[in-house]
Short mmCIF file of C-alpha atoms in Angstrom, two decimals:
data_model
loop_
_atom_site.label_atom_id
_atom_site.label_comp_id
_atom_site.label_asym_id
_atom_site.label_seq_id
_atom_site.Cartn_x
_atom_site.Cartn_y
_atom_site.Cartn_z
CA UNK A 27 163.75 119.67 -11.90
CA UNK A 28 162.10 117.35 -14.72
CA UNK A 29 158.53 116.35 -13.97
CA UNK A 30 158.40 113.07 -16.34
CA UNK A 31 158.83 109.86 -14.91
CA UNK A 32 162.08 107.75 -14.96
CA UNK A 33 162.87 105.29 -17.43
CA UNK A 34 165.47 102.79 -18.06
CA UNK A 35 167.98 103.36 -15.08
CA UNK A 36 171.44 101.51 -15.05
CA UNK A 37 170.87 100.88 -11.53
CA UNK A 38 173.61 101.03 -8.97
CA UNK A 39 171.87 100.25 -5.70
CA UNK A 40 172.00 101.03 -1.69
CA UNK A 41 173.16 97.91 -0.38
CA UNK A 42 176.18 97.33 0.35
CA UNK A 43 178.66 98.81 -2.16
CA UNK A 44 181.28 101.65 -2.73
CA UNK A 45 180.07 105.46 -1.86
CA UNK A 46 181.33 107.61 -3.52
CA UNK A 47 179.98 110.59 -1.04
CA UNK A 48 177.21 111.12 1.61
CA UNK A 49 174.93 114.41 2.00
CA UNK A 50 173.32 116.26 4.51
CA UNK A 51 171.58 118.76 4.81
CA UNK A 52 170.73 121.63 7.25
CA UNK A 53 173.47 123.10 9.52
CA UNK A 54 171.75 125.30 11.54
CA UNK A 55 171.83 123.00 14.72
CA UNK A 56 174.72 122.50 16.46
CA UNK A 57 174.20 118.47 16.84
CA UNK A 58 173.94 118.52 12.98
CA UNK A 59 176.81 120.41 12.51
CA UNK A 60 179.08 118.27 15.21
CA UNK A 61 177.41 114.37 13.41
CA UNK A 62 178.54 116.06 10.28
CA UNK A 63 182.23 116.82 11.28
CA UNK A 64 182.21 113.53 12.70
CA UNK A 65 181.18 112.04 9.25
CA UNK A 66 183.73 114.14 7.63
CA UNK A 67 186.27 112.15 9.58
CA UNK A 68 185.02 108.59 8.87
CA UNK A 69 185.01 109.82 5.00
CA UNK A 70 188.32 110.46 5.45
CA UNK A 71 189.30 107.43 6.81
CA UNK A 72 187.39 105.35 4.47
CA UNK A 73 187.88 106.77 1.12
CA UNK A 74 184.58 108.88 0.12
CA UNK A 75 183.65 112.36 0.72
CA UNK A 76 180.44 114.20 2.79
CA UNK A 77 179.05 116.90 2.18
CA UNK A 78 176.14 119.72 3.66
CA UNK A 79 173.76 120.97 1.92
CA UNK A 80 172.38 124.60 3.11
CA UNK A 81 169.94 126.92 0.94
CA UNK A 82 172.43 127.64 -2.00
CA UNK A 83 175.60 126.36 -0.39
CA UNK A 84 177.21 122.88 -0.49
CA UNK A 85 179.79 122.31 2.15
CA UNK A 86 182.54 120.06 1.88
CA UNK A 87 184.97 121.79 4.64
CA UNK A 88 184.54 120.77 8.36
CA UNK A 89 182.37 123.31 10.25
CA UNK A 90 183.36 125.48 13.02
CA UNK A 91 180.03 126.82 13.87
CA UNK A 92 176.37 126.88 12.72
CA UNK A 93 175.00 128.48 9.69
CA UNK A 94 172.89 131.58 10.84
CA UNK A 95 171.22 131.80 7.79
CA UNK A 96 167.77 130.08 8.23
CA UNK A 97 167.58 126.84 6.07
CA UNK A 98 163.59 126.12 5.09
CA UNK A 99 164.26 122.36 5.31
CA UNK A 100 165.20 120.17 7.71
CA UNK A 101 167.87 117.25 8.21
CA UNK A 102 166.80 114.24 7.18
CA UNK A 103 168.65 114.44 3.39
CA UNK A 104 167.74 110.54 3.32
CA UNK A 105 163.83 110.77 2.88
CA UNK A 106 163.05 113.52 0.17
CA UNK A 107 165.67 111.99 -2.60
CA UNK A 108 167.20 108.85 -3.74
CA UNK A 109 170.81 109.20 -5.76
CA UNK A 110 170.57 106.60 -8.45
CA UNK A 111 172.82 105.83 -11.78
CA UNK A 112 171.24 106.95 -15.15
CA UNK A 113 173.88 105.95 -17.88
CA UNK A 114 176.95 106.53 -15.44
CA UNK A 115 175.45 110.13 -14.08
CA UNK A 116 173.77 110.27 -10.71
CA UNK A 117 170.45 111.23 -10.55
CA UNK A 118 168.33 112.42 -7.85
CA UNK A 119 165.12 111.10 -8.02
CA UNK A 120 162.15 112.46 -5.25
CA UNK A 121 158.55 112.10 -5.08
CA UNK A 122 156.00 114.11 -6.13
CA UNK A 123 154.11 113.58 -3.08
CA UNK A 124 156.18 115.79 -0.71
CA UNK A 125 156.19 119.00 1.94
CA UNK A 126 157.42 122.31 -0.56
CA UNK A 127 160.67 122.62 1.37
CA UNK A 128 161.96 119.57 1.11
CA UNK A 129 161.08 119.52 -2.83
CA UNK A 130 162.88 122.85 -2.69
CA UNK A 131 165.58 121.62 -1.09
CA UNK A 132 165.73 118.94 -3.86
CA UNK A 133 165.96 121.44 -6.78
CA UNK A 134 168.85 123.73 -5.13
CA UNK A 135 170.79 120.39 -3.63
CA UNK A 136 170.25 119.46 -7.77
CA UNK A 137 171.44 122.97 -8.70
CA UNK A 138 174.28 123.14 -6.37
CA UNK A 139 176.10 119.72 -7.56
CA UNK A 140 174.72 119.64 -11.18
CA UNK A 141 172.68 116.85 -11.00
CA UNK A 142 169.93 116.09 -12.59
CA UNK A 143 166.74 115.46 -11.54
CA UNK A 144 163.23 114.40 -11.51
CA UNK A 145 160.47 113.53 -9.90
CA UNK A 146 158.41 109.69 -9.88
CA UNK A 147 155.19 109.59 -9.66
CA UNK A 148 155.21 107.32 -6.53
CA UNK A 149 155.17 108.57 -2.59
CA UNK A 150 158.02 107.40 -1.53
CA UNK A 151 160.62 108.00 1.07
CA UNK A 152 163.97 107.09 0.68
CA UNK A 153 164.39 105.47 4.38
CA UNK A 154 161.29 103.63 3.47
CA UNK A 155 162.94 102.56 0.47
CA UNK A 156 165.81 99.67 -0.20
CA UNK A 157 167.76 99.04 -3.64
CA UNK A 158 170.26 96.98 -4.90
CA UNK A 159 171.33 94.19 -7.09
CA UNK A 160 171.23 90.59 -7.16
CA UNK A 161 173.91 88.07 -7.99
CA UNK A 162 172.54 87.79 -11.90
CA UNK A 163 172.65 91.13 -11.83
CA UNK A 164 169.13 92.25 -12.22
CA UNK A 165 168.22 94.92 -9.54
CA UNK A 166 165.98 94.28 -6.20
CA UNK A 167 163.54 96.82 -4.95
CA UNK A 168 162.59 96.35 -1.04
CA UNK A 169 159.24 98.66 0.47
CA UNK A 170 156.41 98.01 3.05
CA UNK A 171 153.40 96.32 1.54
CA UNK A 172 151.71 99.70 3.81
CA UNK A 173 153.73 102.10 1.39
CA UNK A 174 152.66 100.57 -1.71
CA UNK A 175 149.14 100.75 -0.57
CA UNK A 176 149.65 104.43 0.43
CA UNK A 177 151.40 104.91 -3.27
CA UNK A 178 148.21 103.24 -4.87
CA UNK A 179 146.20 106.24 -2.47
CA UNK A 180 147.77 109.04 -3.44
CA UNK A 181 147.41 107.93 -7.45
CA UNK A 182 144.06 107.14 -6.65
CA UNK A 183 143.43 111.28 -5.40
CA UNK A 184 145.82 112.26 -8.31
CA UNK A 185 143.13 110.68 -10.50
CA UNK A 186 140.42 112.95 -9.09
CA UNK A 187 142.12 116.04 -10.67
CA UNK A 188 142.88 117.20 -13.93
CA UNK A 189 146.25 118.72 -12.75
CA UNK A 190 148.06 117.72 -9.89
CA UNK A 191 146.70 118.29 -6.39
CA UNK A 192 148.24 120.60 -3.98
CA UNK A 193 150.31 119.18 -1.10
CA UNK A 194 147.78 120.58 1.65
CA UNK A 195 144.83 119.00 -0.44
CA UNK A 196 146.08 115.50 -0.04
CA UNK A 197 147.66 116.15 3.65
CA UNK A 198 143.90 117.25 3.98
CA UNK A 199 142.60 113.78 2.23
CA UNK A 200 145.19 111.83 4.47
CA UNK A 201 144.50 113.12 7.51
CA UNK A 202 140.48 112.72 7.39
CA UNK A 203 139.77 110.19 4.89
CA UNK A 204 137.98 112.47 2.79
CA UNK A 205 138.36 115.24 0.46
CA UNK A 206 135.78 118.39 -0.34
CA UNK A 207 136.65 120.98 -3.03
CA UNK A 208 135.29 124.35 -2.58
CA UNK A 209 132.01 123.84 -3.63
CA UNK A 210 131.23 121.18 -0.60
CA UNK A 211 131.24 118.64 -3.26
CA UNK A 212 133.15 115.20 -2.06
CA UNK A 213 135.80 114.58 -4.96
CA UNK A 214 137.48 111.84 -3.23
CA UNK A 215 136.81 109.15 -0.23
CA UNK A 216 138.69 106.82 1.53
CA UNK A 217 136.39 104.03 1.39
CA UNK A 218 136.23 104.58 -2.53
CA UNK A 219 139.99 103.51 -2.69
CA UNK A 220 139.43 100.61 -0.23
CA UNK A 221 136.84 99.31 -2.35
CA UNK A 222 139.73 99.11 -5.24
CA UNK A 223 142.58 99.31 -3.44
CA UNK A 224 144.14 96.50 -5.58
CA UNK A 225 143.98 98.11 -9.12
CA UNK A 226 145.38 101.18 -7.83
CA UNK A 227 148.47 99.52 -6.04
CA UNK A 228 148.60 97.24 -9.21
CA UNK A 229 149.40 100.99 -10.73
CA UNK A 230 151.77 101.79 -8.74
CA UNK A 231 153.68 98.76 -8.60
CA UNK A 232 154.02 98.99 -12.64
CA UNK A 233 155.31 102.67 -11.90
CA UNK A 234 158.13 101.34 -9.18
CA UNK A 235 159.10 98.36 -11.59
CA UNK A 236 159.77 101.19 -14.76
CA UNK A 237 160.99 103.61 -12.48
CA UNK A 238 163.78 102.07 -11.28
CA UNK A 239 163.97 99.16 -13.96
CA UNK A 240 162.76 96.50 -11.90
CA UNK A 241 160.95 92.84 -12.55
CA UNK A 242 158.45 92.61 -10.67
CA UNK A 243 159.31 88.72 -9.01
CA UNK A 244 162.28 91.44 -7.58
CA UNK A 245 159.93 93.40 -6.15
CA UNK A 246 159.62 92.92 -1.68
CA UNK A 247 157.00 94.76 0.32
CA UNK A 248 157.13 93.60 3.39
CA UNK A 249 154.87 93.66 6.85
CA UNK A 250 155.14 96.73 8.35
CA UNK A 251 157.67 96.48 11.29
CA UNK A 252 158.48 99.95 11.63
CA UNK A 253 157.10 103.27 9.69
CA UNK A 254 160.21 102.68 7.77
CA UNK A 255 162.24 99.93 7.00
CA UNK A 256 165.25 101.03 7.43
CA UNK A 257 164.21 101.04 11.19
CA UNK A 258 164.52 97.20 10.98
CA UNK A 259 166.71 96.11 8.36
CA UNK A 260 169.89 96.71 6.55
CA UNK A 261 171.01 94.69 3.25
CA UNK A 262 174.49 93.76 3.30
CA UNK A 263 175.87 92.24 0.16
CA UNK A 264 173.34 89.91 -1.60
CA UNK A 265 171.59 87.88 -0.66
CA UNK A 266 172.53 88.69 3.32
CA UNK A 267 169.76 91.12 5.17
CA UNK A 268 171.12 92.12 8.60
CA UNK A 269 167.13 91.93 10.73
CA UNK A 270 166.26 93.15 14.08
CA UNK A 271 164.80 89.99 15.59
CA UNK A 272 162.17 90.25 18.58
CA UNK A 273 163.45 87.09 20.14
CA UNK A 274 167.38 88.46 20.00
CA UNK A 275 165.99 91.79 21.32
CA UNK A 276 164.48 89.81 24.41
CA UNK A 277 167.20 87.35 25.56
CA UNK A 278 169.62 90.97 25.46
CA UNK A 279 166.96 92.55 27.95
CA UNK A 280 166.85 89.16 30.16
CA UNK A 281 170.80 89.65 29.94
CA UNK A 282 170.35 92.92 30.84
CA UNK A 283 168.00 92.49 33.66
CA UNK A 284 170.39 89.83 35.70
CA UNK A 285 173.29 92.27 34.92
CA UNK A 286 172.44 95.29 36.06
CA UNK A 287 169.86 93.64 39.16
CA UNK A 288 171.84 95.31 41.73
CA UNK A 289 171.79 98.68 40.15
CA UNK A 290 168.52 100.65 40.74
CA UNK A 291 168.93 103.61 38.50
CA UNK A 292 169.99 101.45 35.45
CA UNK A 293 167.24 98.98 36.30
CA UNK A 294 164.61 101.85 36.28
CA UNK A 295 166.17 102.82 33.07
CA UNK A 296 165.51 99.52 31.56
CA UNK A 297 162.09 99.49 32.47
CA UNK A 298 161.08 102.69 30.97
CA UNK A 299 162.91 101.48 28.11
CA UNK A 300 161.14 97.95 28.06
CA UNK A 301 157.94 99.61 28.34
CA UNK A 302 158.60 101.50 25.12
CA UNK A 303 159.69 98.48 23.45
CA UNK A 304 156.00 97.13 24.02
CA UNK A 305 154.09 99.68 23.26
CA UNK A 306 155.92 100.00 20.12
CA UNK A 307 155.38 96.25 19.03
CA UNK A 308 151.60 96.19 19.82
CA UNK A 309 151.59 98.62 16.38
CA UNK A 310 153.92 96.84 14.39
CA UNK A 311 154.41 93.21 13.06
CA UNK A 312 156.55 90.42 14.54
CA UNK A 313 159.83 90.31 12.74
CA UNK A 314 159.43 86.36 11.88
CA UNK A 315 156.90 88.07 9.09
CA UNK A 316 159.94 90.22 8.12
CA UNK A 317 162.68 87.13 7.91
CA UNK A 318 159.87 84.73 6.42
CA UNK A 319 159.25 87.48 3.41
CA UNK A 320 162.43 87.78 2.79
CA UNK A 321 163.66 83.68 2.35
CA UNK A 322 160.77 83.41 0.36
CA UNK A 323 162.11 86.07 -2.07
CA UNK A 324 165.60 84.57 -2.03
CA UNK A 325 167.29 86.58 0.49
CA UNK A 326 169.12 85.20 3.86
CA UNK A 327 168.13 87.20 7.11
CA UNK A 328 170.73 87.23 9.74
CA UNK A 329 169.45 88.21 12.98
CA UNK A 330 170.35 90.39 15.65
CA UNK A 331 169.75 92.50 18.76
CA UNK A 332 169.73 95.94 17.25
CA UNK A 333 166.65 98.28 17.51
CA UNK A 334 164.26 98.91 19.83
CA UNK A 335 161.05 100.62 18.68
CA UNK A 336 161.51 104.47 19.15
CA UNK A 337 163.55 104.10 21.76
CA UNK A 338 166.97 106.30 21.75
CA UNK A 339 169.34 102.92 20.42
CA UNK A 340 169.01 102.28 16.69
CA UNK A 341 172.12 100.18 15.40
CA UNK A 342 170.29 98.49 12.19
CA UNK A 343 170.08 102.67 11.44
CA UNK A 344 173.34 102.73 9.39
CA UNK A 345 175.41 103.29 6.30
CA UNK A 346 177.18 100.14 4.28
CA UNK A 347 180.46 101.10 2.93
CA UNK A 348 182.68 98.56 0.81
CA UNK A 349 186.42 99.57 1.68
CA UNK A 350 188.25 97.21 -0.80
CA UNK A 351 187.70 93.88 0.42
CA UNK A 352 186.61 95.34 3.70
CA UNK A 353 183.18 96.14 4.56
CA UNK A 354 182.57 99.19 7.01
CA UNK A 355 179.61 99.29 8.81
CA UNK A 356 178.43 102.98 10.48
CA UNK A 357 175.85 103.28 12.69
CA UNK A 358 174.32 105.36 16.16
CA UNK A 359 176.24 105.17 19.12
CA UNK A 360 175.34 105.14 22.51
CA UNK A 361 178.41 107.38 23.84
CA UNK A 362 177.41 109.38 26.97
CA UNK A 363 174.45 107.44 27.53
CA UNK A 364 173.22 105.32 30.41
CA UNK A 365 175.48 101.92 31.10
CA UNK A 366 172.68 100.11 29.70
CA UNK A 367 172.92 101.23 26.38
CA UNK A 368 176.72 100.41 26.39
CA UNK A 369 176.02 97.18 26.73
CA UNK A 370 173.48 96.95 23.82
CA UNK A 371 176.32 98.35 21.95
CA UNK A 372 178.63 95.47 22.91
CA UNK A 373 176.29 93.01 22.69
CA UNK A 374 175.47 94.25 18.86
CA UNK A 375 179.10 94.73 18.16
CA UNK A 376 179.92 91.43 19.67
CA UNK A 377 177.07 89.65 17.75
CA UNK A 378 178.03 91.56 14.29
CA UNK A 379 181.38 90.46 14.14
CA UNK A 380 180.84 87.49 14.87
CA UNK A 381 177.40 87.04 12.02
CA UNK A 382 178.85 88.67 9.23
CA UNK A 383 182.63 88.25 9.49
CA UNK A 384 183.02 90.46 6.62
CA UNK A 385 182.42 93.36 8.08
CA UNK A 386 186.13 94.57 9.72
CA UNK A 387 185.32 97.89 10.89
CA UNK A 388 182.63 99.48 12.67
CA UNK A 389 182.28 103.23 13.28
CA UNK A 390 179.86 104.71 15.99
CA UNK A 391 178.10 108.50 15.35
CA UNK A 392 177.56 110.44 18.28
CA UNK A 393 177.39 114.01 17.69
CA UNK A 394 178.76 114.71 21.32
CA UNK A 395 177.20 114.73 24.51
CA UNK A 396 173.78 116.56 24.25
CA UNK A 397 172.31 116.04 27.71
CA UNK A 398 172.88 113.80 31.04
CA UNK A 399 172.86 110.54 29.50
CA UNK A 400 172.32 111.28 26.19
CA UNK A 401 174.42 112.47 22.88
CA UNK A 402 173.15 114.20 19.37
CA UNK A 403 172.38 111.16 17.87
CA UNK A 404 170.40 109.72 20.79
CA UNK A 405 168.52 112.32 20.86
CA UNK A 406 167.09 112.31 17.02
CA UNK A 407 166.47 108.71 17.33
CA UNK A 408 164.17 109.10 20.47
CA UNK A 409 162.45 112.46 19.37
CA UNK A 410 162.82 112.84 15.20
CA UNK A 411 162.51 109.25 14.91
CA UNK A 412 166.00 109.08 12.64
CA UNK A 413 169.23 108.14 12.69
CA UNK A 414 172.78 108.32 10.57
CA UNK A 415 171.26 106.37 7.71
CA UNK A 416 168.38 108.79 7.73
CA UNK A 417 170.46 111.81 8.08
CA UNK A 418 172.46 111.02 4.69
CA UNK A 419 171.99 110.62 1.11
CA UNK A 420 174.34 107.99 -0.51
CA UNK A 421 175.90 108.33 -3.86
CA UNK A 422 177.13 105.14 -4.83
CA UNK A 423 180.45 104.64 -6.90
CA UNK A 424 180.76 103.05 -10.07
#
């Protein structure tokens, strides 16, 4: 891959639009191999193709088993790249800041399709990251305000070196707050980039608006709500933002408490899962912050019932497709799970349909049953922390 930064991008962005084809990666699992059949389907249906990526290999056929072969990467194909337009060619575009494998993974996925690619000089990942265009044309870039502040860290430790630091060096400075080099010698110090935290995220917000040929009034970081945002929101088509909204999320529980009162094992269900839901928001902001940030930057947030901190439902998780007039809307189901979590996936359906009457389809990813009350996708969400939209990497059409 090319190491210099990007410049002048005819930018094609990730909200809602034509794809031209989604990729995975990693087949060694059996629930990644049965989501990506199942993705191979809804391609089919819709118009654009999927693909899987394994270590010198892309797939495009539907799989009948897993690939024995040992992939060094994993699956989430979403957070090591971004697929951009340079001059009608897609580009994939990673972060220099990033585990060997999934760099690795980068350069043979870039190999394998004949892309080109390079690397920014940001930390970014691309579930963390939201692009698109406005109305006037001029492209929007949507982060956390805690990722640009983590971007403006690592340039700060980049600075410390006169090449570039090894991965397990700034891991090292991440983890502790503090960086030694052999010698015992302190080369770099968390409280050193607090004390100028500004200039250094004033850096790399002038790297983000040349990297992918952004002004910066089109720039959104907003509160952290989740460790990514696409945990918590989902552009439609501009200026519409579909938002998980804590007080939708709690008149669905109330709902869900009177129906299912009679019913102790769904009831016990719902607690566990309510307790979750709490513990997650005492770490994250409210999502008023979220919806406030974005009206004040133009866009209009329409909220819904539709995540749940790390618990196993994720429905703002999902993939935009424009089908013609149509839009298509795929997200995580809750197939095989407990009755509850049928009923959030009503509800949401319900709600959807009725908020954004554009969309005319919606397709649910299971991956098959993986336990009692569970299925493949169920499970990522509520252990890797990742759904659909995390598991592929969109290439747009023209």
């Amino acid at each position: 891959m090319k190491t210099s930064p990007i410049k002048n991008f005819n930018f094609k962005g990730h909200d809602a639009g034509k794809i031209k084809a989604l990729y995975m990666q990693n087949s060694n699992y059996p629930t990644q191999v049965h989501i990506y059949n199942q993705m191979k389907t809804i391609g089919e249906s819709e118009g654009f193709d999927v693909f899987i990526h394994d270590n010198q290999d892309i797939k495009s056929e539907k799989l009948t088993e897993v690939n024995k072969k040992q992939n060094p990467w994993g699956i989430w194909a979403q957070d090591n790249k971004l697929l951009i337009k340079k001059e009608g060619r897609t580009v994939a575009v990673a972060p220099e800041f990033y585990n060997k494998p999934e760099l690795a993974e980068v350069a043979d996925f870039c190999e394998q399709t004949k892309m080109d690619g390079y690397f920014s000089e940001l930390m970014f990942e691309g579930g963390n990251v939201f692009l698109g265009k406005k109305d006037n044309g001029e492209n929007y870039f949507i982060t956390s305000a805690a990722n640009m502040y983590l971007c403006g860290k690592y340039l700060y430790f980049q600075d410390k070196f006169e090449t570039k630091a090894e991965y397990s060096a700034l891991e090292e400075f991440f983890k502790k707050g503090k960086y030694f080099n052999e010698q015992g010698e302190l080369i770099a110090d968390e409280q050193e980039y607090d004390d100028n935290w500004k200039y250094w995220t004033k850096k790399a917000i002038k790297i983000a608006s040349e990297d992918f040929d952004v002004k910066r009034e089109n720039m959104i970081f907003l509160p952290e709500a989740d460790f990514h945002v696409d945990m918590v929101i989902r552009p439609l088509e501009y200026p519409y933002v579909l938002v998980n909204d804590d007080t939708e999320v709690d008149k669905l529980v109330e709902k869900l408490d009177e129906q299912f009162k009679f019913n102790i094992q769904e009831r016990n269900e719902l607690k566990r899962f309510k307790g979750i839901l709490q513990n997650h928001r005492k770490d994250y902001c409210l999502s008023d912050d979220i919806c406030a940030k974005l009206e004040a930057n133009g866009f209009v947030p329409i909220k819904i019932a539709g995540a749940f901190g790390r618990n196993p439902v994720n429905f703002i998780n999902a993939i935009v497709h424009k089908n013609g007039e149509d839009l298509v809307y795929i997200t995580n189901s809750t197939k095989h799970g407990a009755k509850i979590y049928a009923a959030m996936q009503e509800n949401f359906e319900k709600d959807l349909f009725e908020k954004y009457p554009k969309i005319k389809r919606i397709h649910y990813v299971d991956g098959g049953k993986y336990e009692k009350k569970s299925n493949s996708i169920m499970y990522y969400l509520g252990n890797g922390n990742g759904g659909i939209h995390c598991l592929c990497a969109e290439e747009m059409g023209d």
